[in-house]
Amino acid sequence: LTSRVTHTSLPPARGWIAVALVACGAVVAQAFGRFTYSVLLPAIRDDLDHSNTVAGFLGTANVAAYLLGTLVVASLTSRIKLLTVLRSGFAFSLSGLAIAMVSPNAVVLSVALFLMGIGGAFIWIPSPAIAAAAVGDHRRGVAVGVMGAGIGVGIIFSGQLARVLRERSGDSAWRDLYRIEMALGVAVVVAIVLFLRHRETVPTGGKGSGLGFATLREMPGWLALTGSYASFGFCYILAVSFLTSRLEDDAGYSEGLASTMFTLVGLGTIVGGVLFGLVADRIGERVTLTIGFASFAVALAGILTGVVVLVAIGSIVVGFNFSGLASVITGYVVRYTSAAAFGPSFAATTFAFGIAQVSSPQIGGLVADLTGSFTVVFLLSMAFAVTGSIVSSRLPRG
């Protein structure tokens, strides 16, 4: 069989409305479904009376589910429309949020995080192609960057609301944040079902089916890109997952100040995706990724100092790279694959990224318990950022 999927851009106004809706979906999938746990980690750990190792395991449940979800999506996107896959992801994400907001213990919370991880893959992987197709190839980088900006808005919201709730009600208030996010998630789903449209013929399977590795290998620079994405998975999850814990436990920051720094990551995320997308559209993905990873390592060094000004700057730069690097990597796959091959190829690329994510939280939590601090965790993150810069420099010029 052959697989042929066609995408055509929408009228400009409707196209950007579609991008905005996809960005809102990314908020539910990523900011709520994944990164809320990062900002709540100290509160959940203390409220449920667990170690950093257990806290890392809970994070692993989420990213392991994301990895599993990428395998499923790789197959589904060769036979089912991208928009259908995206919509179905909300059933998992909202179910996870609903369970999280009433979780009495770590076991139940792990189920909630697992469901949110599955939903995150279903929502996120089809999103770049839908967003890029809505506005056309000439705005691909910006469209994908807007998705990252949406995640940044969600991170700011989660970080600041977590600070307010913990200051008012203590560590046990973490469930209230999930309750609020659940209500917002329902509103996003209603808007997407009613207003988001994506012009695409029904996929018919074929070369794009399976796990997508065959189509991935046809992409120029696929090995270097996969290495970059895996390096990104390691360095960003270690930094973002344990940022508030590092600042509270090692640097002596208050809950409010640590949450504020996490919010600065979200602020950088809003700008980073669009900024990196614009830069990549002009100078190419290779140079943008190489410089971006290097700046990520420098930012982490600033955070390790514990100096408030340097931590603030480092947090913003981490945010820039968190959305920016992901946007550029995603844009590269959109650029070098056909519409029919995008879903399976991006899912296959994400598989390596997912393996890195599965390993990182558990490694980070275990290292923190063994060493009594998060210093080595952040040094590991720096090492992976440097590796990402080196690997990215091997991408084709373009």
Short mmCIF file of C-alpha atoms in Angstrom, two decimals, residues 139 276-285 288 398:
data_model
loop_
_atom_site.label_atom_id
_atom_site.label_comp_id
_atom_site.label_asym_id
_atom_site.label_seq_id
_atom_site.Cartn_x
_atom_site.Cartn_y
_atom_site.Cartn_z
CA ARG A 139 5.67 30.39 8.91
CA PHE A 276 14.25 30.21 18.09
CA GLY A 277 11.73 29.49 15.33
CA LEU A 278 12.39 32.87 13.71
CA VAL A 279 16.15 32.42 14.02
CA ALA A 280 16.03 28.89 12.59
CA ASP A 281 13.95 30.09 9.65
CA ARG A 282 16.78 32.53 8.86
CA ILE A 283 20.07 30.79 9.72
CA GLY A 284 19.05 27.13 9.77
CA GLU A 285 18.46 24.52 12.42
CA THR A 288 20.53 27.45 16.07
CA GLY A 398 20.58 24.40 5.59
#
